[in-house]
Structures are given as structure tokens and as C-alpha cells.
Short mmCIF file of C-alpha atoms and ligand atoms in Angstrom, two decimals:
data_model
loop_
_atom_site.label_atom_id
_atom_site.label_comp_id
_atom_site.label_asym_id
_atom_site.label_seq_id
_atom_site.Cartn_x
_atom_site.Cartn_y
_atom_site.Cartn_z
CA UNK A 1 0.10 0.16 0.03
CA UNK A 2 2.54 2.25 1.08
CA UNK A 3 4.86 1.17 -1.89
CA UNK A 4 2.18 1.73 -4.06
CA UNK A 5 1.50 5.34 -2.80
CA UNK A 6 5.23 6.19 -3.32
CA UNK A 7 5.10 4.76 -6.61
CA UNK A 8 2.32 6.79 -7.34
CA UNK A 9 4.23 10.18 -5.96
CA UNK A 10 7.29 9.20 -8.29
CA UNK A 11 5.32 8.76 -11.59
CA UNK A 12 3.29 12.05 -10.82
CA UNK A 13 7.12 13.75 -10.48
CA UNK A 14 8.01 12.12 -13.65
CA UNK A 15 4.91 13.29 -15.45
CA UNK A 16 5.43 16.79 -14.33
CA UNK A 17 9.28 16.85 -15.15
CA UNK A 18 7.96 15.65 -18.69
CA UNK A 19 5.69 18.21 -19.48
CA UNK A 20 8.23 20.89 -18.26
CA UNK A 21 10.75 19.64 -20.38
CA UNK A 22 8.29 19.90 -23.36
CA UNK A 23 7.50 23.49 -22.26
CA UNK A 24 11.02 24.33 -21.69
CA UNK A 25 11.67 23.44 -25.57
CA UNK A 26 8.92 25.54 -26.25
CA UNK A 27 9.72 28.66 -24.23
CA UNK A 28 13.23 28.57 -25.33
CA UNK A 29 12.40 29.22 -28.88
CA UNK A 30 11.83 32.85 -28.23
CA UNK A 31 13.99 35.36 -26.59
CA UNK A 32 10.78 36.84 -24.61
CA UNK A 33 10.10 33.52 -22.73
CA UNK A 34 13.79 32.18 -22.83
CA UNK A 35 14.46 32.56 -19.28
CA UNK A 36 11.13 30.54 -18.26
CA UNK A 37 12.43 28.10 -20.59
CA UNK A 38 15.32 27.64 -18.93
CA UNK A 39 14.19 27.79 -15.42
CA UNK A 40 11.20 25.29 -16.29
CA UNK A 41 14.15 22.99 -18.02
CA UNK A 42 16.02 23.30 -14.49
CA UNK A 43 13.00 22.38 -12.26
CA UNK A 44 12.20 19.33 -14.49
CA UNK A 45 15.80 18.20 -14.32
CA UNK A 46 15.83 18.36 -10.37
CA UNK A 47 12.39 16.86 -10.20
CA UNK A 48 13.69 13.86 -12.56
CA UNK A 49 16.67 13.60 -10.76
CA UNK A 50 15.12 13.87 -7.25
CA UNK A 51 12.30 11.29 -8.16
CA UNK A 52 15.04 8.76 -9.27
CA UNK A 53 16.99 9.17 -6.15
CA UNK A 54 13.59 8.54 -4.13
CA UNK A 55 13.09 5.27 -5.90
CA UNK A 56 12.55 2.66 -2.89
CA UNK A 57 14.70 0.32 -5.03
CA UNK A 58 17.94 2.50 -4.06
CA UNK A 59 19.56 0.86 -1.22
CA UNK A 60 22.55 2.26 -0.80
CA UNK A 61 23.77 6.07 -1.53
CA UNK A 62 27.38 5.79 -1.39
CA UNK A 63 28.44 5.48 -5.17
CA UNK A 64 25.62 8.08 -5.78
CA UNK A 65 27.20 10.57 -3.37
CA UNK A 66 30.78 10.28 -4.38
CA UNK A 67 29.96 10.46 -8.30
CA UNK A 68 27.75 13.46 -7.26
CA UNK A 69 30.72 15.24 -6.02
CA UNK A 70 33.05 14.23 -8.80
CA UNK A 71 30.30 15.46 -11.42
CA UNK A 72 29.84 18.63 -9.41
CA UNK A 73 33.36 19.26 -9.45
CA UNK A 74 33.83 18.87 -12.94
CA UNK A 75 30.65 20.68 -13.74
CA UNK A 76 30.64 23.88 -11.83
CA UNK A 77 34.00 25.15 -13.22
CA UNK A 78 32.68 24.08 -16.56
CA UNK A 79 29.66 26.26 -16.15
CA UNK A 80 31.89 29.31 -15.57
CA UNK A 81 33.63 29.27 -18.74
CA UNK A 82 34.08 32.29 -20.73
CA UNK A 83 30.88 32.98 -23.01
CA UNK A 84 33.46 32.31 -26.44
CA UNK A 85 34.52 29.07 -24.98
CA UNK A 86 30.90 27.90 -24.60
CA UNK A 87 30.92 25.63 -27.88
CA UNK A 88 33.72 23.25 -26.68
CA UNK A 89 31.87 23.64 -23.26
CA UNK A 90 29.04 22.22 -24.70
CA UNK A 91 30.77 19.91 -27.07
CA UNK A 92 32.49 18.35 -23.55
CA UNK A 93 28.83 18.25 -21.85
CA UNK A 94 27.83 15.86 -24.83
CA UNK A 95 30.74 13.46 -23.99
CA UNK A 96 29.93 13.04 -20.60
CA UNK A 97 26.26 12.48 -21.24
CA UNK A 98 27.11 10.16 -23.98
CA UNK A 99 29.59 8.46 -21.68
CA UNK A 100 27.21 8.03 -19.00
CA UNK A 101 24.66 6.64 -21.44
CA UNK A 102 27.12 4.23 -22.84
CA UNK A 103 28.60 3.18 -19.49
CA UNK A 104 24.93 2.38 -18.23
CA UNK A 105 24.12 0.32 -21.35
CA UNK A 106 27.22 -1.42 -20.82
CA UNK A 107 26.75 -1.89 -17.06
CA UNK A 108 23.03 -3.46 -18.11
CA UNK A 109 24.32 -5.77 -20.46
CA UNK A 110 26.72 -7.06 -18.03
CA UNK A 111 24.38 -7.51 -15.27
CA UNK A 112 21.79 -9.32 -17.67
CA UNK A 113 23.84 -11.56 -19.68
CA UNK A 114 23.58 -14.23 -20.07
CA UNK A 115 19.52 -13.75 -19.70
CA UNK A 116 19.39 -10.61 -21.90
CA UNK A 117 16.67 -10.97 -24.51
CA UNK A 118 17.50 -10.54 -27.98
CA UNK A 119 15.09 -7.32 -28.28
CA UNK A 120 16.97 -6.09 -25.09
CA UNK A 121 20.45 -6.69 -27.06
CA UNK A 122 19.15 -4.60 -29.94
CA UNK A 123 18.31 -1.65 -27.66
CA UNK A 124 21.33 -2.01 -25.60
CA UNK A 125 23.69 -2.36 -28.92
CA UNK A 126 22.30 0.53 -30.60
CA UNK A 127 22.21 2.68 -27.40
CA UNK A 128 25.81 1.40 -26.82
CA UNK A 129 27.20 2.03 -30.24
CA UNK A 130 25.75 5.68 -30.56
CA UNK A 131 26.92 6.45 -27.01
CA UNK A 132 30.46 5.60 -27.64
CA UNK A 133 30.58 7.29 -30.90
CA UNK A 134 29.07 10.47 -29.33
CA UNK A 135 31.56 10.43 -26.70
CA UNK A 136 34.86 10.31 -28.98
CA UNK A 137 33.43 12.41 -31.59
CA UNK A 138 32.33 15.15 -29.30
CA UNK A 139 36.10 14.97 -27.46
CA UNK A 140 37.22 15.43 -30.88
CA UNK A 141 34.84 18.41 -31.46
CA UNK A 142 36.22 20.08 -28.15
CA UNK A 143 39.56 19.37 -28.84
CA UNK A 144 39.37 21.43 -32.39
CA UNK A 145 37.47 24.06 -31.07
CA UNK A 146 39.96 24.48 -27.81
CA UNK A 147 42.61 24.38 -30.81
CA UNK A 148 44.41 21.35 -28.76
CA UNK A 149 43.89 19.49 -31.97
CA UNK A 150 44.34 20.98 -35.51
CA UNK A 151 41.19 22.82 -36.72
CA UNK A 152 41.95 21.77 -40.28
CA UNK A 153 40.26 18.53 -41.82
CA UNK A 154 42.46 15.80 -41.47
CA UNK A 155 41.61 13.82 -44.61
CA UNK A 156 43.03 10.91 -46.56
CA UNK A 157 42.39 8.94 -49.78
CA UNK A 158 39.66 6.33 -49.11
CA UNK A 159 38.61 7.89 -45.94
CA UNK A 160 34.87 7.67 -46.20
CA UNK A 161 35.32 3.83 -47.32
CA UNK A 162 37.34 3.37 -44.18
CA UNK A 163 35.00 5.21 -41.87
CA UNK A 164 31.87 3.69 -43.18
CA UNK A 165 33.50 0.06 -43.04
CA UNK A 166 34.45 0.95 -39.40
CA UNK A 167 30.52 1.53 -38.44
CA UNK A 168 29.58 -1.27 -40.66
CA UNK A 169 31.80 -3.54 -38.22
CA UNK A 170 30.20 -2.09 -35.29
CA UNK A 171 26.93 -2.82 -36.68
CA UNK A 172 27.84 -6.27 -37.89
CA UNK A 173 28.83 -7.08 -34.33
CA UNK A 174 25.97 -5.76 -32.75
CA UNK A 175 23.73 -7.97 -35.37
CA UNK A 176 25.83 -11.32 -33.93
CA UNK A 177 25.22 -10.40 -30.61
CA UNK A 178 21.44 -9.89 -31.02
CA UNK A 179 21.01 -13.05 -32.27
CA UNK A 180 23.70 -14.76 -29.98
CA UNK A 181 23.37 -12.24 -26.60
CA UNK A 182 25.64 -14.53 -24.67
CA UNK A 183 28.74 -14.15 -26.88
CA UNK A 184 29.86 -11.76 -24.14
CA UNK A 185 33.55 -11.77 -25.54
CA UNK A 186 32.26 -9.85 -28.53
CA UNK A 187 30.69 -6.89 -26.81
CA UNK A 188 33.95 -4.99 -25.92
CA UNK A 189 34.92 -5.15 -29.60
CA UNK A 190 31.80 -3.70 -30.41
CA UNK A 191 31.99 -0.76 -27.90
CA UNK A 192 35.88 -0.47 -29.10
CA UNK A 193 35.02 -0.28 -32.88
CA UNK A 194 32.39 2.44 -32.04
CA UNK A 195 34.75 4.22 -30.02
CA UNK A 196 37.42 4.23 -33.17
CA UNK A 197 34.11 5.58 -35.51
CA UNK A 198 33.49 8.81 -33.66
CA UNK A 199 37.15 9.48 -34.03
CA UNK A 200 37.08 8.44 -37.52
CA UNK A 201 33.67 10.51 -37.74
CA UNK A 202 34.92 13.94 -36.74
CA UNK A 203 38.52 14.11 -37.67
CA UNK A 204 38.14 14.91 -41.48
CA UNK A 205 35.68 17.87 -40.46
CA UNK A 206 37.15 21.27 -40.24
CA UNK A 207 36.41 23.57 -37.11
CA UNK A 208 34.58 25.87 -39.10
CA UNK A 209 31.71 23.01 -39.43
CA UNK A 210 31.95 22.33 -35.35
CA UNK A 211 29.09 24.15 -34.28
CA UNK A 212 27.01 22.21 -36.79
CA UNK A 213 28.58 18.76 -35.73
CA UNK A 214 28.25 19.55 -32.31
CA UNK A 215 24.43 20.15 -32.76
CA UNK A 216 24.48 16.94 -34.40
CA UNK A 217 26.20 14.84 -31.57
CA UNK A 218 23.70 16.75 -29.64
CA UNK A 219 21.21 15.09 -31.48
CA UNK A 220 22.92 11.70 -31.34
CA UNK A 221 23.41 11.91 -27.50
CA UNK A 222 19.65 12.72 -26.94
CA UNK A 223 18.58 9.58 -29.07
CA UNK A 224 21.20 7.66 -27.10
CA UNK A 225 19.58 8.61 -23.93
CA UNK A 226 16.36 8.08 -25.45
CA UNK A 227 17.27 4.18 -26.23
CA UNK A 228 18.57 4.14 -22.62
CA UNK A 229 15.17 5.02 -21.30
CA UNK A 230 13.77 1.76 -23.19
CA UNK A 231 16.40 -0.47 -21.92
CA UNK A 232 15.88 1.11 -18.00
CA UNK A 233 12.15 1.45 -18.75
CA UNK A 234 12.44 5.10 -17.90
CA UNK A 235 9.56 7.18 -19.69
CA UNK A 236 10.86 10.63 -18.51
CA UNK A 237 14.36 9.42 -19.98
CA UNK A 238 12.66 8.49 -23.56
CA UNK A 239 10.59 11.77 -23.63
CA UNK A 240 13.91 14.15 -22.37
CA UNK A 241 16.14 12.14 -25.09
CA UNK A 242 13.85 12.19 -27.82
CA UNK A 243 13.40 16.09 -27.24
CA UNK A 244 17.25 16.61 -27.01
CA UNK A 245 17.49 14.61 -29.94
CA UNK A 246 15.13 16.06 -32.26
CA UNK A 247 15.82 19.44 -31.25
CA UNK A 248 19.25 19.09 -31.74
CA UNK A 249 18.45 17.60 -35.17
CA UNK A 250 16.58 20.51 -36.25
CA UNK A 251 18.92 22.83 -34.99
CA UNK A 252 21.54 21.15 -37.42
CA UNK A 253 19.21 21.64 -40.42
CA UNK A 254 18.61 25.21 -39.70
CA UNK A 255 22.31 25.75 -39.36
CA UNK A 256 23.18 23.99 -42.61
CA UNK A 257 20.33 25.92 -44.34
CA UNK A 258 21.75 29.30 -43.09
CA UNK A 259 25.13 28.20 -44.46
CA UNK A 260 23.61 27.03 -47.83
CA UNK A 261 25.31 23.43 -47.18
CA UNK A 262 23.80 19.94 -47.00
CA UNK A 263 24.38 17.48 -44.27
CA UNK A 264 26.05 15.36 -46.76
CA UNK A 265 28.62 18.58 -47.42
CA UNK A 266 29.26 19.17 -43.78
CA UNK A 267 30.04 15.50 -42.78
CA UNK A 268 31.82 14.58 -45.69
CA UNK A 269 32.81 17.68 -47.47
CA UNK A 270 36.11 18.43 -45.55
CA UNK A 271 35.06 22.02 -45.66
CA UNK A 272 38.03 24.32 -44.94
CA UNK A 273 40.79 22.56 -46.80
CA UNK A 274 40.92 25.28 -49.47
CA UNK A 275 40.99 27.82 -46.94
CA UNK A 276 44.86 27.44 -45.89
CA UNK A 277 45.87 28.36 -49.32
CA UNK A 278 43.42 31.14 -49.75
CA UNK A 279 44.89 32.49 -46.36
CA UNK A 280 48.35 32.44 -47.97
CA UNK A 281 48.02 33.67 -51.17
CA UNK A 282 46.04 37.26 -49.98
CA UNK A 283 47.78 40.24 -51.69
CA UNK A 284 48.05 43.56 -50.16
CA UNK A 285 45.56 45.84 -51.38
CA UNK A 286 44.73 49.31 -50.27
CA UNK A 287 41.89 50.14 -48.04
CA UNK A 288 40.46 53.45 -46.64
CA UNK A 289 40.57 53.79 -42.74
CA UNK A 290 38.83 56.34 -40.35
CA UNK A 291 39.31 57.38 -36.80
CA UNK A 292 36.48 57.39 -34.06
CA UNK A 293 36.18 61.38 -34.55
CA UNK A 294 35.11 60.45 -38.53
CA UNK A 295 33.16 57.58 -37.75
CA UNK A 296 31.11 59.58 -34.94
CA UNK A 297 30.51 62.44 -37.41
CA UNK A 298 29.30 59.91 -40.17
CA UNK A 299 26.70 58.45 -37.78
CA UNK A 300 25.69 61.78 -36.33
CA UNK A 301 24.69 62.85 -39.74
CA UNK A 302 22.99 59.65 -40.41
CA UNK A 303 19.44 58.94 -40.28
CA UNK A 304 19.39 55.36 -40.53
CA UNK A 305 22.05 52.79 -39.35
CA UNK A 306 22.18 49.22 -39.27
CA UNK A 307 24.59 47.51 -36.81
CA UNK A 308 25.81 44.04 -37.78
CA UNK A 309 27.57 42.56 -34.87
CA UNK A 310 29.67 39.26 -35.26
CA UNK A 311 32.30 37.06 -33.46
CA UNK A 312 34.75 39.81 -32.56
CA UNK A 313 31.82 41.91 -30.50
CA UNK A 314 31.71 38.45 -28.10
CA UNK A 315 35.65 38.43 -28.24
CA UNK A 316 35.66 42.02 -27.03
CA UNK A 317 32.77 41.65 -24.45
CA UNK A 318 31.53 44.66 -26.36
CA UNK A 319 27.75 44.45 -26.33
CA UNK A 320 27.31 46.84 -23.51
CA UNK A 321 29.18 49.58 -25.12
CA UNK A 322 27.05 48.50 -28.08
CA UNK A 323 23.78 49.27 -26.13
CA UNK A 324 25.38 52.64 -25.18
CA UNK A 325 25.74 53.90 -29.05
CA UNK A 326 22.23 52.53 -29.77
CA UNK A 327 20.99 54.79 -26.73
CA UNK A 328 22.86 57.52 -28.00
CA UNK A 329 22.23 57.33 -31.50
CA UNK A 330 18.33 56.75 -30.92
CA UNK A 331 18.22 59.91 -28.50
CA UNK A 332 19.49 61.81 -31.26
CA UNK A 333 16.53 60.56 -33.68
CA UNK A 334 18.55 58.15 -35.66
CA UNK A 335 16.50 54.97 -36.50
CA UNK A 336 19.01 52.11 -35.09
CA UNK A 337 18.31 48.48 -36.13
CA UNK A 338 20.52 45.07 -35.90
CA UNK A 339 21.24 42.86 -38.66
CA UNK A 340 21.60 39.32 -37.02
CA UNK A 341 22.88 36.49 -39.48
CA UNK A 342 22.09 33.12 -37.90
CA UNK A 343 25.48 31.82 -37.75
CA UNK A 344 27.13 35.09 -36.76
CA UNK A 345 29.51 34.08 -33.76
CA UNK A 346 30.32 30.71 -32.82
CA UNK A 347 26.96 29.40 -31.92
CA UNK A 348 23.39 29.50 -32.64
CA UNK A 349 21.93 32.56 -31.08
CA UNK A 350 25.32 33.93 -30.05
CA UNK A 351 24.47 37.26 -30.91
CA UNK A 352 20.74 37.62 -29.68
CA UNK A 353 21.99 35.94 -26.22
CA UNK A 354 24.85 38.97 -25.96
CA UNK A 355 22.63 41.99 -26.89
CA UNK A 356 19.62 40.67 -24.81
CA UNK A 357 21.95 40.36 -21.90
CA UNK A 358 22.79 44.53 -22.74
CA UNK A 359 19.34 44.98 -22.90
CA UNK A 360 18.81 45.81 -26.71
CA UNK A 361 14.99 45.70 -26.97
CA UNK A 362 14.18 42.36 -28.96
CA UNK A 363 12.21 44.12 -31.63
CA UNK A 364 15.40 45.64 -32.79
CA UNK A 365 17.19 42.55 -33.72
CA UNK A 366 16.06 41.59 -37.28
CA UNK A 367 16.58 38.33 -38.82
CA UNK A 368 18.78 38.23 -42.13
CA UNK A 369 15.74 37.67 -44.23
CA UNK A 370 13.97 40.70 -42.59
CA UNK A 371 16.81 43.17 -42.57
CA UNK A 372 18.37 42.37 -45.85
CA UNK A 373 15.94 44.38 -47.74
CA UNK A 374 16.41 47.36 -45.43
CA UNK A 375 20.60 47.97 -46.54
CA UNK A 376 19.94 49.82 -49.57
CA UNK A 377 17.99 52.60 -47.44
CA UNK A 378 20.27 52.44 -44.73
CA UNK A 379 22.83 55.38 -44.60
CA UNK A 380 25.23 53.25 -42.52
CA UNK A 381 25.95 49.63 -42.08
CA UNK A 382 28.18 49.52 -38.88
CA UNK A 383 29.80 46.21 -38.86
CA UNK A 384 31.38 45.51 -35.31
CA UNK A 385 33.77 41.94 -35.19
CA UNK A 386 31.59 40.40 -38.14
CA UNK A 387 33.60 38.89 -41.10
CA UNK A 388 32.38 36.11 -42.98
CA UNK A 389 28.70 36.64 -42.57
CA UNK A 390 29.29 39.93 -44.58
CA UNK A 391 31.42 38.83 -47.32
CA UNK A 392 30.06 39.25 -50.69
CA UNK A 393 32.24 36.68 -52.45
CA UNK A 394 29.65 34.27 -51.15
CA UNK A 395 27.41 35.76 -53.69
CA UNK A 396 29.68 36.08 -56.32
CA UNK A 397 32.72 34.08 -56.35
CA UNK A 398 31.85 30.50 -57.02
CA UNK A 399 35.53 29.25 -56.32
CA UNK A 400 35.16 30.60 -52.87
CA UNK A 401 34.63 27.79 -50.25
CA UNK A 402 31.57 29.88 -48.57
CA UNK A 403 30.12 30.57 -51.86
CA UNK A 404 26.56 30.42 -51.78
CA UNK A 405 26.40 31.01 -48.04
CA UNK A 406 23.45 33.36 -47.39
CA UNK A 407 25.16 37.02 -46.31
CA UNK A 408 24.19 40.16 -44.58
CA UNK A 409 24.04 42.48 -47.47
CA UNK A 410 25.84 45.50 -45.87
CA UNK A 411 27.63 46.37 -48.93
CA UNK A 412 24.48 47.73 -50.26
CA UNK A 413 24.34 50.40 -47.76
CA UNK A 414 25.57 53.97 -48.61
CA UNK A 415 28.35 53.51 -46.30
CA UNK A 416 29.96 50.67 -44.34
CA UNK A 417 32.08 51.02 -41.62
CA UNK A 418 33.81 48.16 -40.22
CA UNK A 419 35.36 47.74 -36.88
CA UNK A 420 38.09 45.03 -36.39
CA UNK A 421 41.48 45.06 -35.32
CA UNK A 422 43.38 44.13 -38.44
CA UNK A 423 42.94 42.79 -41.99
CA UNK A 424 42.95 39.18 -40.57
CA UNK A 425 40.43 36.58 -41.91
CA UNK A 426 37.43 35.57 -39.91
CA UNK A 427 36.61 31.79 -39.32
CA UNK A 428 36.58 30.75 -42.53
CA UNK A 429 39.99 32.02 -43.40
CA UNK A 430 39.29 33.91 -46.42
CA UNK A 431 39.79 37.85 -47.62
CA UNK A 432 36.58 39.81 -47.73
CA UNK A 433 36.20 42.19 -50.78
CA UNK A 434 33.65 43.91 -48.68
CA UNK A 435 36.97 45.81 -47.09
CA UNK A 436 38.06 47.11 -50.79
CA UNK A 437 34.95 49.00 -51.51
CA UNK A 438 35.29 52.74 -52.11
CA UNK A 439 32.10 52.93 -49.51
CA UNK A 440 33.83 50.95 -46.72
CA UNK A 441 36.04 52.53 -44.06
CA UNK A 442 37.89 50.41 -42.01
CA UNK A 443 37.84 51.53 -38.39
CA UNK A 444 41.16 49.17 -36.89
CA UNK A 445 40.86 48.55 -32.89
CA UNK A 446 39.19 46.47 -30.43
CA UNK A 447 35.67 46.70 -30.64
CA UNK A 448 34.73 47.64 -27.28
CA UNK A 449 37.66 50.45 -27.13
CA UNK A 450 36.80 51.41 -30.96
CA UNK A 451 32.86 51.78 -29.93
CA UNK A 452 33.96 53.47 -26.48
CA UNK A 453 35.93 56.01 -28.71
CA UNK A 454 33.14 56.78 -31.16
CA UNK A 455 30.90 57.16 -27.80
CA UNK A 456 33.22 59.67 -26.44
CA UNK A 457 33.03 61.56 -29.80
CA UNK A 458 29.48 61.93 -29.76
CA UNK A 459 29.05 62.76 -26.38
CA UNK A 460 31.36 65.60 -27.14
CA UNK A 461 34.10 64.37 -24.88
CA UNK A 462 36.68 64.18 -27.79
CA UNK A 463 39.97 62.87 -26.62
CA UNK A 464 41.52 60.30 -28.99
CA UNK A 465 44.68 58.88 -30.26
P1 LIG B 1 33.99 35.45 -37.99
O1 LIG B 1 34.12 35.72 -39.79
O2 LIG B 1 34.92 34.66 -37.68
O3 LIG B 1 34.99 37.18 -38.12
C1 LIG B 1 35.32 37.63 -36.82
C2 LIG B 1 35.95 39.01 -37.03
O4 LIG B 1 35.99 39.51 -35.48
C3 LIG B 1 37.77 38.36 -37.46
O5 LIG B 1 37.34 38.63 -38.57
C4 LIG B 1 38.26 39.26 -36.50
O6 LIG B 1 39.35 40.16 -37.06
C5 LIG B 1 37.49 40.40 -35.42
N1 LIG B 1 37.72 40.35 -34.30
C6 LIG B 1 38.23 39.19 -33.33
N2 LIG B 1 38.44 39.92 -32.19
C7 LIG B 1 38.32 41.11 -32.27
C8 LIG B 1 37.99 42.32 -31.06
N3 LIG B 1 38.51 41.93 -30.20
N4 LIG B 1 37.41 43.43 -31.76
C9 LIG B 1 37.29 43.55 -33.03
N5 LIG B 1 37.34 42.59 -33.96
C10 LIG B 1 37.80 41.33 -33.41
O7 LIG B 1 32.84 35.87 -37.50
P2 LIG B 1 31.37 36.13 -38.06
O8 LIG B 1 31.42 37.06 -39.02
O9 LIG B 1 30.37 36.16 -36.95
O10 LIG B 1 30.95 34.76 -38.56
C11 LIG B 1 30.92 33.53 -38.03
C12 LIG B 1 31.80 32.55 -38.69
O11 LIG B 1 31.58 31.27 -37.95
C13 LIG B 1 31.18 32.15 -40.11
O12 LIG B 1 31.90 31.63 -40.82
C14 LIG B 1 30.07 30.67 -39.71
O13 LIG B 1 29.90 30.18 -40.81
C15 LIG B 1 30.99 30.13 -38.43
N6 LIG B 1 30.12 29.46 -37.87
C16 LIG B 1 29.23 29.62 -36.86
C17 LIG B 1 28.54 29.09 -36.52
C18 LIG B 1 27.39 29.34 -35.28
O14 LIG B 1 26.76 28.69 -35.07
N7 LIG B 1 27.44 30.74 -34.76
C19 LIG B 1 28.32 27.58 -36.68
C20 LIG B 1 28.89 27.02 -37.80
C21 LIG B 1 29.94 27.98 -38.41
P3 LIG B 1 40.57 40.98 -36.50
O15 LIG B 1 41.36 39.83 -35.87
O16 LIG B 1 41.39 41.67 -37.62
O17 LIG B 1 40.26 41.64 -35.29
#
């Protein structure tokens, strides 16, 4: 009786957690409700973990407490990394999530063998293969993003054939195990081959594609968790894993579309190879540069300004200065909007998060499709630390590695001002013809410092070097 009541209470907690997970994903879809979404997700995770810890089948908490302390010891510092390191941090989280899913699947097999059913073996096999390849794949992705490993795609002849053969071998071993679940000597081989496949899967992909790969690995980790939910008969894990898996997959599709790439091209195209050659081949061409005073004068005379932020704004943490310049210009009656490219920065929504942190009104942040029609009427396009997402070569140069990627049409504005520290290339490693146009003024300097100097000029404080 008592245990039935406890079970009902736990089931109710799981149902509430499941509903909150679904609401969290929905609310995270808009900046207006995103905070609520984060909170709902946190409460759902706490409820699901809490309910699992209250399971009457749990008799010994010693190991749980030890692993909790180790996990918190790793997780708390990871949660405090700089915003620009979030992509690699996310890759590491996926690696740990996938590792735990794989380890639980492995434990389930060894606890159950030789009485594992064929159906159970198929579930465990798929789950362990996906978990293992996601673990090593995510570690390689994190290493590339942290630049511990070379960012360039590492390719060799016949690579796709080798990789697919390794995946085929893992699946073949799994099929043998499904027919003969008691062949426990084959199990470590299946895990090992899947781990190797994770390395082979991500090594040939260039650094520029890592955020898309991470999103895809996120999706794999989610599906692996959902499969684990079937193995453990945990409905909340099935739902949370499926939500994670499908949302990660949808995000990868959106990112591929924003870069005008196909999945196949991201996974097998070795994007980034050509860039090394392109980087070295750049010849010196003259550009026009301007001082903060000149830039302030041009902005003060404008009636419409579109600000285009990019990765450099994130590096410089210039979002609060950008908010200040927005306020000053708006007070002068100038119409100021922001053009947000879906892959500006180093992770999806990077610019939205930073600008929201600086309290820029959401209705001033316009997506690429909305803002592109407005550039021809804009007096000034002020590019702050963005490069690739403004590169007109994507429209015209068929040989460019970013050819076909939709860009923000800043070159159609009457005047273009670009704040960056040097003529260095952006993430794709290629030159930007925008900088050599007659209408373009280069404002060389750190984004935060340069915007600060313009603000001083606009406020009449005028000291500059
Ligand atoms: P970007 O092309 O990487 O260019 C950023 C520019 O910022 C650099 O040229 C750099 O020039 C400048 N910069 C760096 N630090 C700065 C500072 N402190 N102050 C001022 N400028 C600074 O960035 P993006 O235009 O945002 O494009 C994003 C790239 O990432 C695209 O190639 C996109 O495909 C790729 N990507 C993004 C995602 C995503 O989810 N967001 C996903 C996949 C791929 P200097 O060194 O001269 O200053």
C-alpha cells in the first residue's frame, strides 16, 4: 500500500518533469520566454533526478554521493567558462552525457547476460554504439574548438570507405550479439569499434563546421539517452532524450540551411581545406581607414543605421558599449536596427544572447531575411567584429569556400564602417572583398575600445589617439 503510494508519487513527479521539459523547449524558442524556458528545464531536471533518488529500489547512496561530488566538481567550473568557450564546453557536456549513457548500457548488458533477450540486446547495442561514438566524436570536436587539435580537416584517400567500414563492423558485431546475446567476448569489440568510429567521424571535419557537428552530436546523445530510457524502462528519459535528439537535429538542419550546405557536405565535404591556401595567397590591397572622430561624424549625420555584430563583438565583450551607442544614436532621432545572421559568432543565437544581456530591445534585432531588404535605404552599416557573414564573395565567387552561404547585404548600404583589429580573416580563413570597396571605411581597433571612443566623440568628450 505504502509502496504503491510512493510509486504513484514518483510517477506524478516524472509526468510533471516531462511536461516541463516539453514547455522548456517551447519557451526557449523565443527571447521573450527564454528565461522561463531555462527555469522550467532546471526544475524538470531537478524533479527527475530527485524522483529517481527517492526510488525505493535504491538501497545504497554511497556511490551516488561520490559520483555526485565528482560530477559537481567538474560541472561547476565548466559552467563558469567564458562565453566564447561555450561551444567547446557544450561539446564536453555531450561527451560526458554520451559516456554515461554508454556506461549504463554496458552495465545493463553485463548485469543481464546471459539472460539478455534479443530485443533487449538490440536496444542496448544501438544505445551503446551511439553513446560511444558520440563520446569520442564530441571529445575530438571539443579539442578542435579549443585548438588543442588541428582545426583543419584531416583527410586521406579512401577515408569515407574506411570510416563506413568501421561503422559497418560495429553494426555487424551488434547483429551477431542480437542473435547470440551470450557471446559476451564480442561486446568489448563492439564498444571499441564504435569509439574508433567517433574519432574517424569528426577528424575529417574542419573547425568551421564544428558548431554544426556539435549540434548533430547533441542530437545523437539525445537519441542514445532515449534508447537508454527503453532499456531502463524510464519514460521520462525516453521523452527527454527524444526532445534533445529531435531539437538537436532540427538545429543542425537550420544551421546547414543558413550556411547553404547539405548535411552530406558538412559530414563528408572536408570544408576548410581550401582556406589554408587562400589565406597565404592574400595580396596587399589598399583600404580606407578612419578615426573614431570621423566615424562619429558620419554616424551623427545619418538617419538610418544598421549595426551588424559578429564574433569580434563577443571576443571583445563589447555588447554593453554597443547598447550605449544605440542609446545615444536613438536619442538623436536616428533609426538604429541590428542585423543578425543565424551563424554569426560561434554558436546559434550567440548574438541574440549577448545583445539581450545588454538589454537591447528584441524588436530591434532583425533576422537576415528581414533586414536585407533595408540595407539599400540605410545610411550606414556599422559592422562590429563580423567578417564572414558580410562577405560578398559568398554571392559572386563560385570558387569561394563560402559560395552560396546567405550573407547580410551590408555592401548595399550607402556607407559601410567595419570595426576590427586588423585585416585578418574570419573563421572561414578567407579574404573579404567588402573591405576594399570605395564606400567602406575600416575602423581598426578592439571592438569595445573603438565603440567607446566613438561614444566619447558623440558625447562631445573628444579625446582620441
Ligand atoms: P568571423 O568571420 O569569425 O570574423 C570575426 C572577426 O572579428 C574577425 O575577422 C576578427 O578580425 C574580428 N575580431 C576578433 N576579435 C576582435 C576584437 N576584440 N575586436 C574587434 N574585432 C575582433 O565572425 P562572423 O562574421 O561572426 O562569422 C561567424 C563564422 O563562424 C562564419 O564563418 C560561420 O559560418 C562560422 N560558424 C558559426 C556558427 C554559429 O553557430 N554561429 C556555426 C558554424 C560556423 P581581427 O582579428 O582583424 O580583429
